[in-house]
mmCIF file of C-alpha atoms in Angstrom:
data_model
loop_
_atom_site.group_PDB
_atom_site.id
_atom_site.type_symbol
_atom_site.label_atom_id
_atom_site.label_comp_id
_atom_site.label_asym_id
_atom_site.label_seq_id
_atom_site.Cartn_x
_atom_site.Cartn_y
_atom_site.Cartn_z
ATOM 1 C CA CYS O 166 -142.815 40.525 71.854
ATOM 2 C CA HIS O 167 -144.351 43.885 71.270
ATOM 3 C CA GLY O 168 -143.925 45.729 73.840
ATOM 4 C CA ASN O 169 -146.803 48.555 74.341
ATOM 5 C CA ALA O 170 -148.344 47.596 71.163
ATOM 6 C CA GLY O 171 -151.025 46.946 72.829
ATOM 7 C CA ARG O 172 -151.722 48.743 76.095
ATOM 8 C CA ILE O 173 -153.731 52.008 75.269
ATOM 9 C CA GLY O 174 -152.217 54.953 76.632
ATOM 10 C CA PRO O 175 -152.360 59.015 75.523
ATOM 11 C CA HIS O 176 -148.817 58.356 73.493
ATOM 12 C CA VAL O 177 -149.238 54.394 72.617
ATOM 13 C CA ARG O 178 -150.977 53.695 69.705
ATOM 14 C CA PRO O 179 -152.783 50.084 69.764
ATOM 15 C CA ALA O 180 -151.347 47.178 67.283
ATOM 16 C CA VAL O 181 -153.291 46.787 63.935
ATOM 17 C CA SER O 182 -153.060 43.802 62.537
ATOM 18 C CA ALA O 183 -152.912 44.190 58.545
ATOM 19 C CA THR O 184 -153.711 40.699 57.690
ATOM 20 C CA VAL O 185 -157.361 40.399 60.496
ATOM 21 C CA PRO O 186 -160.062 43.156 59.329
ATOM 22 C CA ASP O 187 -161.389 45.027 62.122
ATOM 23 C CA ALA O 188 -165.096 44.399 62.762
ATOM 24 C CA THR O 189 -165.219 47.799 63.136
ATOM 25 C CA LEU O 190 -162.983 48.822 60.375
ATOM 26 C CA ALA O 191 -165.242 47.314 57.681
ATOM 27 C CA ALA O 192 -168.475 48.133 58.963
ATOM 28 C CA ALA O 193 -167.588 51.629 59.513
ATOM 29 C CA ALA O 194 -169.673 54.173 57.835
ATOM 30 C CA PRO O 195 -168.891 56.582 55.488
ATOM 31 C CA PRO O 196 -168.265 60.286 55.857
ATOM 32 C CA SER O 197 -170.447 62.295 53.992
ATOM 33 C CA ILE O 198 -169.610 63.647 50.603
ATOM 34 C CA ARG O 199 -169.198 67.167 51.945
ATOM 35 C CA ARG O 200 -166.581 66.247 53.814
ATOM 36 C CA ARG O 201 -164.786 64.568 51.997
ATOM 37 C CA LEU O 202 -164.948 67.213 49.403
ATOM 38 C CA ALA O 203 -164.000 69.227 52.349
ATOM 39 C CA SER O 204 -160.724 67.570 52.185
ATOM 40 C CA MET O 205 -160.079 67.659 48.786
ATOM 41 C CA LEU O 206 -159.635 71.379 48.435
ATOM 42 C CA TYR O 207 -157.556 71.247 51.552
ATOM 43 C CA GLU O 208 -155.754 68.910 50.436
ATOM 44 C CA SER O 209 -155.636 70.581 47.143
ATOM 45 C CA PHE O 210 -154.036 73.398 49.215
ATOM 46 C CA LEU O 211 -151.401 71.113 51.095
ATOM 47 C CA LEU O 212 -150.766 69.804 47.230
ATOM 48 C CA LEU O 213 -149.309 73.464 46.868
ATOM 49 C CA GLY O 214 -146.298 73.214 48.796
ATOM 50 C CA VAL O 215 -146.200 69.381 48.318
ATOM 51 C CA LEU O 216 -145.892 70.322 44.049
ATOM 52 C CA SER O 217 -143.390 73.652 45.115
ATOM 53 C CA VAL O 218 -140.968 72.027 46.527
ATOM 54 C CA ALA O 219 -140.622 68.932 44.013
ATOM 55 C CA PHE O 220 -141.784 70.719 41.265
ATOM 56 C CA VAL O 221 -141.847 74.139 40.499
ATOM 57 C CA LEU O 222 -138.675 75.043 42.039
ATOM 58 C CA PRO O 223 -136.247 72.196 40.318
ATOM 59 C CA TYR O 224 -137.511 73.538 37.596
ATOM 60 C CA LEU O 225 -136.535 77.160 37.701
ATOM 61 C CA LEU O 226 -133.267 75.560 38.721
ATOM 62 C CA ILE O 227 -132.904 73.788 35.753
ATOM 63 C CA GLY O 228 -134.190 76.647 33.550
ATOM 64 C CA MET O 229 -131.995 79.051 34.925
ATOM 65 C CA ILE O 230 -129.292 77.456 35.114
ATOM 66 C CA TRP O 231 -128.948 75.319 32.122
ATOM 67 C CA GLU O 232 -131.108 77.516 29.954
ATOM 68 C CA ILE O 233 -133.151 74.772 28.983
ATOM 69 C CA ALA O 234 -136.951 73.715 29.082
ATOM 70 C CA VAL O 235 -138.400 70.221 30.210
ATOM 71 C CA PRO O 236 -140.556 68.572 27.542
ATOM 72 C CA GLY O 237 -144.606 68.737 28.460
ATOM 73 C CA PRO O 238 -145.160 65.063 28.838
ATOM 74 C CA LEU O 239 -141.867 64.751 31.147
ATOM 75 C CA LEU O 240 -143.346 67.594 33.556
ATOM 76 C CA TRP O 241 -146.292 65.193 33.349
ATOM 77 C CA LEU O 242 -145.386 62.678 34.578
ATOM 78 C CA HIS O 243 -143.309 63.781 36.799
ATOM 79 C CA ILE O 244 -146.063 64.931 38.772
ATOM 80 C CA PHE O 245 -147.761 62.089 38.425
ATOM 81 C CA ILE O 246 -144.568 60.250 40.719
ATOM 82 C CA VAL O 247 -144.520 62.851 42.689
ATOM 83 C CA LEU O 248 -147.962 62.582 44.029
ATOM 84 C CA LEU O 249 -147.884 59.299 43.901
ATOM 85 C CA ALA O 250 -145.049 59.131 45.994
ATOM 86 C CA TYR O 251 -147.012 61.564 48.091
ATOM 87 C CA PHE O 252 -150.966 60.156 48.291
ATOM 88 C CA GLY O 253 -149.207 56.289 48.101
ATOM 89 C CA TRP O 254 -146.916 56.703 51.066
ATOM 90 C CA LEU O 255 -149.396 58.287 53.118
ATOM 91 C CA TRP O 256 -152.106 56.037 52.301
ATOM 92 C CA LYS O 257 -149.433 52.902 52.777
ATOM 93 C CA ARG O 258 -148.407 53.871 56.081
ATOM 94 C CA SER O 259 -151.163 55.477 57.833
ATOM 95 C CA GLY O 260 -154.805 55.338 55.471
ATOM 96 C CA GLN O 261 -154.326 58.905 55.901
ATOM 97 C CA THR O 262 -153.453 61.973 54.508
ATOM 98 C CA LEU O 263 -153.080 65.261 56.457
ATOM 99 C CA ALA O 264 -156.326 66.512 54.977
ATOM 100 C CA MET O 265 -157.593 63.523 56.007
ATOM 101 C CA GLN O 266 -156.289 63.167 59.126
ATOM 102 C CA THR O 267 -157.679 66.895 60.016
ATOM 103 C CA TRP O 268 -161.138 65.366 58.609
ATOM 104 C CA LYS O 269 -160.776 62.288 59.816
ATOM 105 C CA ILE O 270 -161.417 60.329 57.038
ATOM 106 C CA ARG O 271 -159.283 57.104 56.808
ATOM 107 C CA LEU O 272 -158.870 54.587 53.332
ATOM 108 C CA VAL O 273 -158.958 51.497 54.021
ATOM 109 C CA SER O 274 -159.839 47.967 51.589
ATOM 110 C CA ALA O 275 -162.860 47.060 51.531
ATOM 111 C CA ASN O 276 -163.047 44.820 54.025
ATOM 112 C CA GLY O 277 -161.257 46.580 56.686
ATOM 113 C CA MET O 278 -157.507 45.787 55.941
ATOM 114 C CA SER O 279 -154.535 47.822 55.569
ATOM 115 C CA LEU O 280 -154.440 48.306 51.641
ATOM 116 C CA THR O 281 -152.244 46.498 49.904
ATOM 117 C CA THR O 282 -149.551 47.873 47.415
ATOM 118 C CA ARG O 283 -151.232 47.160 44.422
ATOM 119 C CA GLN O 284 -154.522 49.034 45.469
ATOM 120 C CA VAL O 285 -152.722 52.176 46.626
ATOM 121 C CA PHE O 286 -151.507 52.355 42.819
ATOM 122 C CA LEU O 287 -154.359 51.237 41.676
ATOM 123 C CA ARG O 288 -156.617 53.738 43.254
ATOM 124 C CA TYR O 289 -154.268 56.504 42.928
ATOM 125 C CA SER O 290 -154.245 55.535 39.109
ATOM 126 C CA LEU O 291 -157.677 55.467 39.163
ATOM 127 C CA ALA O 292 -158.592 58.881 40.865
ATOM 128 C CA TRP O 293 -157.223 60.949 37.887
ATOM 129 C CA PRO O 294 -159.525 59.706 35.467
ATOM 130 C CA SER O 295 -162.235 59.692 37.788
ATOM 131 C CA LEU O 296 -161.451 63.468 38.700
ATOM 132 C CA LEU O 297 -160.154 64.503 35.104
ATOM 133 C CA ALA O 298 -163.436 63.857 33.028
ATOM 134 C CA GLY O 299 -165.599 65.879 35.229
ATOM 135 C CA GLY O 300 -165.475 64.307 38.265
ATOM 136 C CA ILE O 301 -167.620 61.273 36.915
ATOM 137 C CA GLY O 302 -165.548 59.247 39.383
ATOM 138 C CA ILE O 303 -166.840 61.476 42.107
ATOM 139 C CA LEU O 304 -170.487 61.888 41.396
ATOM 140 C CA TRP O 305 -170.975 58.342 41.180
ATOM 141 C CA ALA O 306 -170.799 58.324 45.008
ATOM 142 C CA LEU O 307 -174.359 59.776 45.210
ATOM 143 C CA ILE O 308 -175.618 56.706 43.408
ATOM 144 C CA ASP O 309 -173.145 53.939 45.160
ATOM 145 C CA ARG O 310 -175.156 51.603 47.296
ATOM 146 C CA ASP O 311 -172.241 52.484 50.319
ATOM 147 C CA ARG O 312 -171.936 55.994 48.768
ATOM 148 C CA GLN O 313 -168.137 55.751 47.561
ATOM 149 C CA PHE O 314 -166.249 56.716 45.146
ATOM 150 C CA LEU O 315 -165.883 55.086 41.622
ATOM 151 C CA HIS O 316 -161.944 54.404 42.080
ATOM 152 C CA ASP O 317 -162.374 53.541 45.431
ATOM 153 C CA ARG O 318 -165.091 50.624 44.511
ATOM 154 C CA LEU O 319 -162.953 49.798 41.459
ATOM 155 C CA ALA O 320 -159.970 49.595 43.785
ATOM 156 C CA GLY O 321 -161.572 47.472 46.313
ATOM 157 C CA THR O 322 -161.208 50.348 48.801
ATOM 158 C CA ARG O 323 -162.908 52.574 51.219
ATOM 159 C CA LEU O 324 -163.028 55.630 52.854
ATOM 160 C CA ILE O 325 -164.647 55.066 56.643
ATOM 161 C CA GLY O 326 -164.762 58.252 59.020
ATOM 162 C CA GLN O 327 -163.435 58.246 62.194
#
């Protein structure tokens, strides 16, 4: 029925259930704060490319062809949506962005199950004020009992090391 999903091999990934928590994931230790910050820094460089293609290039063309400028609030909305699509798709699909894969960090629900769409949207939405309010949501990890960021605590998600 599932073909090779259960076999472990060099090119076959194990089957993962979205409804049954993996005890290993639920008990996994969080990555160090230094590792998470390094991943965020690397992610910011990757996002320059994403935003160049999905944001800067289209608005340069709009400005050159139609000689108009898009109002500021629409620009911010566009950035919010582009980044939501980027993070949302990757977090929902595998729990990892490229930077998270590089730094061996994975995003799971608090109980180790796959993320729900609600959790993905909630985490993404809460991460903005968490970062923009002087990084208070990041600093929260220094006092959190599980060393999780504030937006993870509120969204019911957690970062784990692999």
